[in-house]
PDB file of C-alpha atoms in Angstrom:
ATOM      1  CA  UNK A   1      96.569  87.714 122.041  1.00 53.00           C
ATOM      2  CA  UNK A   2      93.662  88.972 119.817  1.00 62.00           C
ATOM      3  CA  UNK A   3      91.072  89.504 122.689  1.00 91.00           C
ATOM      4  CA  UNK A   4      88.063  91.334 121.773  1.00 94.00           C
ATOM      5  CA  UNK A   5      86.221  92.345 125.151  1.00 94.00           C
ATOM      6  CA  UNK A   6      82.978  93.959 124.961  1.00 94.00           C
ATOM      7  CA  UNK A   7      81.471  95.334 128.120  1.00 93.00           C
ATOM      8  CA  UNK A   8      78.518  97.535 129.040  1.00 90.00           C
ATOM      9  CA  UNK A   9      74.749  98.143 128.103  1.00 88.00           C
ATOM     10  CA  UNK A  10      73.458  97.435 124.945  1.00 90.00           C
ATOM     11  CA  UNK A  11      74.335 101.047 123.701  1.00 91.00           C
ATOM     12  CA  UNK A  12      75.971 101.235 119.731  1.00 93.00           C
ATOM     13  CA  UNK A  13      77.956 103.780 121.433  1.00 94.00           C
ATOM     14  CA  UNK A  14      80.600 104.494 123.948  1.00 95.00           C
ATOM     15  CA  UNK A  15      84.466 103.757 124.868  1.00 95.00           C
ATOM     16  CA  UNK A  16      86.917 101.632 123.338  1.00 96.00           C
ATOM     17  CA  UNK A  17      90.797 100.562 123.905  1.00 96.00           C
ATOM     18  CA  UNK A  18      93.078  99.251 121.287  1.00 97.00           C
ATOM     19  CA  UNK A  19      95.772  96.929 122.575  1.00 97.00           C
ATOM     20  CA  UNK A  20      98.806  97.282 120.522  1.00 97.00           C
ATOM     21  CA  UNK A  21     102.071  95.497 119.865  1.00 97.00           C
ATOM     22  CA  UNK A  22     105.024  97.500 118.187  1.00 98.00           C
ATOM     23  CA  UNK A  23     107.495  95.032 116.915  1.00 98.00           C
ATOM     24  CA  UNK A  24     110.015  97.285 116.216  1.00 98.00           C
ATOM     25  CA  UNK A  25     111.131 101.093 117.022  1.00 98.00           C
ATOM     26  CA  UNK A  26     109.216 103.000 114.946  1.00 97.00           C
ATOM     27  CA  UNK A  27     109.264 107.270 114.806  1.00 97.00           C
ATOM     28  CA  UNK A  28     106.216 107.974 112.819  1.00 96.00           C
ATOM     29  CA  UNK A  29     104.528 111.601 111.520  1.00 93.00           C
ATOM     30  CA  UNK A  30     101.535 112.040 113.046  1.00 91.00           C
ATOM     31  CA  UNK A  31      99.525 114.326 110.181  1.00 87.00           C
ATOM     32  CA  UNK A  32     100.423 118.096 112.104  1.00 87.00           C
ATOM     33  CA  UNK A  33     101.002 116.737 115.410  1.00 87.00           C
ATOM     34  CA  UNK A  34     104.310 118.560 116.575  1.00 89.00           C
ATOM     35  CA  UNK A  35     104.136 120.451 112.916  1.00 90.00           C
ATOM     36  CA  UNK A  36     104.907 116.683 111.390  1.00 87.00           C
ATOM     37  CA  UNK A  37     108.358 116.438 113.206  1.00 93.00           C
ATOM     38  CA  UNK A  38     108.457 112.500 113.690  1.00 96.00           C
ATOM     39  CA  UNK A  39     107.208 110.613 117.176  1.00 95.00           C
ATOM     40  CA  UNK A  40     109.461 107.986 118.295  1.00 96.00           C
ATOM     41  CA  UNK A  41     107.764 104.669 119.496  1.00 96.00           C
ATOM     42  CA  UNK A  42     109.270 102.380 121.480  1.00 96.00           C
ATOM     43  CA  UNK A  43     109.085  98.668 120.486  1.00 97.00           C
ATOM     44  CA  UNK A  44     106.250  97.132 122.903  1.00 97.00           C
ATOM     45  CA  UNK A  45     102.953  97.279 123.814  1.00 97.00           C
ATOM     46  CA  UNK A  46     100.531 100.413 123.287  1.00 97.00           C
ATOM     47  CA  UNK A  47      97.257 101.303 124.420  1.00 96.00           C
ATOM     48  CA  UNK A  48      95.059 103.990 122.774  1.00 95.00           C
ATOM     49  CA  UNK A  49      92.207 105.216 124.170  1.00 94.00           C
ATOM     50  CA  UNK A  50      88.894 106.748 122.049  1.00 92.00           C
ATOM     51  CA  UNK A  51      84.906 107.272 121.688  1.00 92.00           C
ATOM     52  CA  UNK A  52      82.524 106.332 119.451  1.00 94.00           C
ATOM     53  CA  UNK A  53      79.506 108.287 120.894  1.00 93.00           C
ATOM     54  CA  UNK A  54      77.162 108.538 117.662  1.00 93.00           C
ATOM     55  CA  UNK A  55      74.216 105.436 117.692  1.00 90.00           C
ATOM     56  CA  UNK A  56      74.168 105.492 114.356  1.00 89.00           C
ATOM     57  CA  UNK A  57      76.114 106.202 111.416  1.00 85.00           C
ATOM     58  CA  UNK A  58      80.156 105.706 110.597  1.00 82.00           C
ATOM     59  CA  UNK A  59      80.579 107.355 114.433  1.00 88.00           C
ATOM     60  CA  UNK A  60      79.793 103.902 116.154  1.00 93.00           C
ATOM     61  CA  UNK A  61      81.824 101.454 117.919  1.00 95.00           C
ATOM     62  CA  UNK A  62      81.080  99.207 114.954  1.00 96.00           C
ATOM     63  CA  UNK A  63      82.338 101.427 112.903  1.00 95.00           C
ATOM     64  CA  UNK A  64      84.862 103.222 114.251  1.00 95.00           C
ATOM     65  CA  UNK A  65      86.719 100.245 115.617  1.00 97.00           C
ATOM     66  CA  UNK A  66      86.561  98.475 112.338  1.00 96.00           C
ATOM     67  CA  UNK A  67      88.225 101.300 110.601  1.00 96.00           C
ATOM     68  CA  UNK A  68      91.059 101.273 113.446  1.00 96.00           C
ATOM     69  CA  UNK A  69      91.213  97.672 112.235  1.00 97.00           C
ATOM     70  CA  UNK A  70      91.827  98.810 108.718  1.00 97.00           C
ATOM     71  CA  UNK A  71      94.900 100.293 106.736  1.00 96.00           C
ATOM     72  CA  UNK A  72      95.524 102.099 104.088  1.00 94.00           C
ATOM     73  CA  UNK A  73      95.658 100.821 100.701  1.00 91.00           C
ATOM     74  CA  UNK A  74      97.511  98.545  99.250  1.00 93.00           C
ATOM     75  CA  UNK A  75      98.457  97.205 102.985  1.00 93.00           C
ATOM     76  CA  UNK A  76      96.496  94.321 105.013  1.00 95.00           C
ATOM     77  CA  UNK A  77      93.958  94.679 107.390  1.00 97.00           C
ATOM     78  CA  UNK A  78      94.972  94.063 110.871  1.00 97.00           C
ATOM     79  CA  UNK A  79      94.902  89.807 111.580  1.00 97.00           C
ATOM     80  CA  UNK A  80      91.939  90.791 114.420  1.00 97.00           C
ATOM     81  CA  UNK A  81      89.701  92.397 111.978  1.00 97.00           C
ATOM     82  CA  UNK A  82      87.645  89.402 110.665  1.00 96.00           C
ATOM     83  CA  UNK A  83      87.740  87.868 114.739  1.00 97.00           C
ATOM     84  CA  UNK A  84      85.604  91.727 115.326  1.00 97.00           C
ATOM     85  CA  UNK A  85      83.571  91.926 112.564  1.00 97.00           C
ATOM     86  CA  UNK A  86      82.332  88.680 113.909  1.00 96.00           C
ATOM     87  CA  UNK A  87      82.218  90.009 117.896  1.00 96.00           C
ATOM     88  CA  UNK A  88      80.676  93.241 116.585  1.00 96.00           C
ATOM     89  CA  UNK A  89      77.671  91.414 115.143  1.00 96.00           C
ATOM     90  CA  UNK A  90      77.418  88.703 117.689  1.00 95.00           C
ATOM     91  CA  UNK A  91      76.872  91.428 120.480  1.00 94.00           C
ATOM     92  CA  UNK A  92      74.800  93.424 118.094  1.00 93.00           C
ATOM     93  CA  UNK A  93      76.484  96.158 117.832  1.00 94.00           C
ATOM     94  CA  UNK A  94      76.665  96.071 113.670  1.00 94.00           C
ATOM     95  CA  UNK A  95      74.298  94.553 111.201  1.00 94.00           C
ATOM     96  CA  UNK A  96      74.993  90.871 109.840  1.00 94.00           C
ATOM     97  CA  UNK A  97      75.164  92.530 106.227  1.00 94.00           C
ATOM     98  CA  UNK A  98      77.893  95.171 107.637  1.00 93.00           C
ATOM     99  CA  UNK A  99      81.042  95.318 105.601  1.00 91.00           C
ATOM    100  CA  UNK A 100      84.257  96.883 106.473  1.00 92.00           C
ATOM    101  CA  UNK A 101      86.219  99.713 104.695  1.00 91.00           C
ATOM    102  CA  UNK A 102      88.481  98.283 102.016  1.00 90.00           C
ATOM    103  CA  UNK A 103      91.235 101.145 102.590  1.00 89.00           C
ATOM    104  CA  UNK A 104      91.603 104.650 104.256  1.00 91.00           C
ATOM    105  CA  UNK A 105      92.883 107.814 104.417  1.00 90.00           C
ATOM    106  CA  UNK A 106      94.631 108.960 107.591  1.00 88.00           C
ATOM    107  CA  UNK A 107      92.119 111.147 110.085  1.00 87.00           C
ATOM    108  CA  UNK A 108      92.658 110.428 113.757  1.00 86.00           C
ATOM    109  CA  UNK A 109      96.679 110.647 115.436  1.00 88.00           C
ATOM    110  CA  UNK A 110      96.217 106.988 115.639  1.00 92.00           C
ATOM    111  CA  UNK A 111      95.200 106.267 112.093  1.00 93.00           C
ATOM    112  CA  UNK A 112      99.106 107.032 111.373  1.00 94.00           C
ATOM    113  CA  UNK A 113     100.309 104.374 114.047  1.00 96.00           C
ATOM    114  CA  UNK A 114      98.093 101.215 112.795  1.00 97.00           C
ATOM    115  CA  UNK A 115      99.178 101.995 109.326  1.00 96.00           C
ATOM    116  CA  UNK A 116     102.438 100.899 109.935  1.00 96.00           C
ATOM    117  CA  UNK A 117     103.389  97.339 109.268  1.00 96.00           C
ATOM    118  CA  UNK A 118     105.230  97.270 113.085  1.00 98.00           C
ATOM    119  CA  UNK A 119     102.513  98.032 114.829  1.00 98.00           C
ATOM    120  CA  UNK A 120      99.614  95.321 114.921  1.00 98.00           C
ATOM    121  CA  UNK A 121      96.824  95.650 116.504  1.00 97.00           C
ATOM    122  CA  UNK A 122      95.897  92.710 118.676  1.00 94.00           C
ATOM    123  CA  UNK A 123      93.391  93.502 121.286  1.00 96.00           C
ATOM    124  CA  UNK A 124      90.277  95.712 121.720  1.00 96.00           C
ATOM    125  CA  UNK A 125      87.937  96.263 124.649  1.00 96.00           C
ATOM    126  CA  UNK A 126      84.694  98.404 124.244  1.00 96.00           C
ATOM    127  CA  UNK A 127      82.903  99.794 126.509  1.00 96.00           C
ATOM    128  CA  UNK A 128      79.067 100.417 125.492  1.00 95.00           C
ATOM    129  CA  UNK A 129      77.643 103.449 127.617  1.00 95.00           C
ATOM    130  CA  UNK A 130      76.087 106.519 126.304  1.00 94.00           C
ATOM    131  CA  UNK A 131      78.362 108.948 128.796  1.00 94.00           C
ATOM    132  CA  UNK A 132      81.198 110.272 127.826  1.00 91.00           C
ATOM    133  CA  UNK A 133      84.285 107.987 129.834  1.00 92.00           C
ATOM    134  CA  UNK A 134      86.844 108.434 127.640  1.00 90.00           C
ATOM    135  CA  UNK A 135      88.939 111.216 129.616  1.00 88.00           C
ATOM    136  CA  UNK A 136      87.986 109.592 132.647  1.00 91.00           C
ATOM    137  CA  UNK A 137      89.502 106.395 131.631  1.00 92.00           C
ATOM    138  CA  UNK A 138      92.842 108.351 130.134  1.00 91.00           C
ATOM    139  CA  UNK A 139      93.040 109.900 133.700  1.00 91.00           C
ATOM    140  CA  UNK A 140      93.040 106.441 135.436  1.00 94.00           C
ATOM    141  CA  UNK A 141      95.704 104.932 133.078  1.00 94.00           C
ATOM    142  CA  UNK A 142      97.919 108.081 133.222  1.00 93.00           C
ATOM    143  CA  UNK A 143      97.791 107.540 137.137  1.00 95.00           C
ATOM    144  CA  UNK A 144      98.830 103.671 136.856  1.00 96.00           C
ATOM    145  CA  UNK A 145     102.777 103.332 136.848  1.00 97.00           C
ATOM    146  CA  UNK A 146     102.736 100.609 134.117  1.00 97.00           C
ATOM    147  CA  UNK A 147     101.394 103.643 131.667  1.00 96.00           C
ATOM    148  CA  UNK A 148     103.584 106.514 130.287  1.00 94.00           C
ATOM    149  CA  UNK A 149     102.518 109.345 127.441  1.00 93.00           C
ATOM    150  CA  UNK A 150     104.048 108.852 124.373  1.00 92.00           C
ATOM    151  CA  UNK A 151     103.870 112.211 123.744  1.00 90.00           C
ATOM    152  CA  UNK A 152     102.247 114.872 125.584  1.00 85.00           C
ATOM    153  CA  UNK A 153      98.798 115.911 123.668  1.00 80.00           C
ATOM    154  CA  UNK A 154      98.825 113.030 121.460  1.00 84.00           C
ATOM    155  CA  UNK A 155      95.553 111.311 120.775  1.00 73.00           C
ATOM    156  CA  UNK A 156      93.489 113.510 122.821  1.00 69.00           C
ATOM    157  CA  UNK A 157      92.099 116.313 120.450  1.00 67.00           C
ATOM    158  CA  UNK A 158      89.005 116.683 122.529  1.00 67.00           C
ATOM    159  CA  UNK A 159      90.951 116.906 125.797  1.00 70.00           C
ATOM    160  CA  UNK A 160      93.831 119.257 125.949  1.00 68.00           C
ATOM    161  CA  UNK A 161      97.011 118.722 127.873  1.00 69.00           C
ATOM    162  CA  UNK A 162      96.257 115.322 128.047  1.00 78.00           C
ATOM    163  CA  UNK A 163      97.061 111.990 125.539  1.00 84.00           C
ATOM    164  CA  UNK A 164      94.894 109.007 124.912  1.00 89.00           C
ATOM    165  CA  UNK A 165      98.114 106.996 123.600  1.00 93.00           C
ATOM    166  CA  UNK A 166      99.879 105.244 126.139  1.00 95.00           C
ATOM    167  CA  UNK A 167     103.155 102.937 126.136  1.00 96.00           C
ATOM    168  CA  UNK A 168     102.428 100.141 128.570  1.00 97.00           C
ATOM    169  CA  UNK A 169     104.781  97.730 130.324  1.00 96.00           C
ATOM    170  CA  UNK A 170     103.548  95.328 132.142  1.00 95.00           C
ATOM    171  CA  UNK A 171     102.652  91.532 131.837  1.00 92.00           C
ATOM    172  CA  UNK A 172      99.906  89.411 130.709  1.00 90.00           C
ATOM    173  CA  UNK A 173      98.056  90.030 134.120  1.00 92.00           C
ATOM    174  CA  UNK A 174      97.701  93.341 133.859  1.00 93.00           C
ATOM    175  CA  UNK A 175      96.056  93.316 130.533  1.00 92.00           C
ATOM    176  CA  UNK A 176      93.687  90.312 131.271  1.00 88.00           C
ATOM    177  CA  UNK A 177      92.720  92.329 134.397  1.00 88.00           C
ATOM    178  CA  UNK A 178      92.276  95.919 132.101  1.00 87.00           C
ATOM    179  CA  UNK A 179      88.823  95.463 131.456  1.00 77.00           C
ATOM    180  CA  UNK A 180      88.038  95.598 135.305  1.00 74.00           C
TER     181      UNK A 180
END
């Protein structure tokens, strides 16, 4: 799939979804989450949801997004990454000079997902807006019936009793039609 959507103002900040595929049944340990008991994840598509709310800085949609695209050392980057380091400085959101981390170290719940070799991440859309829409959006997706939690809590640090990483199944439709 790879789409990149970028939507919004012409803010360095705001909202962003990563679409991705899980080829296989994975459980994964996600850092303390659940005291590091491991999270089953069904083969299929996920959607996580986070901000980026600094304007400048490694706390940037640039930024951020580009280290979602990233994993760990010794593994390769996710196949999207050079397709939105391109986006990302086409839309001006990141300097033509920007590079991206070589490696990481696991931060965010998510970090621990896109690490693994099953799980490819294949689609981003970013929404550029200086308010905070990122529990708002979580609420809406919850809501739709193609959306289930994961887990309960997972992903969503800044907004307890909620998640922000979502098993999806639906068909192409539904994700061209996400962004709307």
């Amino acid at each position: 799939m790879n789409d990149i959507i970028i939507l919004g103002g012409d803010q360095p900040c705001g909202a962003y979804l990563l679409h991705i595929h899980i080829s296989e049944d994975l459980n994964v340990r996600i850092g303390r989450f659940r005291q590091g008991s491991p999270i089953p994840f069904p083969r299929g598509s996920a959607l996580y949801l986070g901000s980026a709310m600094a304007r400048t800085g490694s706390m940037t949609l640039a930024r951020r997004t580009l280290r979602h695209a990233t994993r760990r050392h010794p593994l390769s980057p996710h196949a999207i990454r050079p397709k939105l380091l391109d986006e990302l400085i086409t839309f001006g959101l990141a300097p033509p000079d920007i590079q991206p981390p070589q490696s990481k170290r696991p931060f965010w719940n998510i970090d621990h997902l896109l690490d693994q070799e099953a799980a490819e991440l294949h689609g981003l859309d970013l929404i550029r807006t200086a308010l905070a829409i990122e529990t708002g959006l979580a609420n809406l997706l919850l809501a739709d019936p193609a959306c289930w939690p994961i887990a309960p809590g997972l992903g969503a640090h800044d907004n307890p009793g909620s998640t922000h990483l979502l098993h999806v199944h639906a068909d192409d439709l539904w994700w061209q039609n996400l962004p709307r």
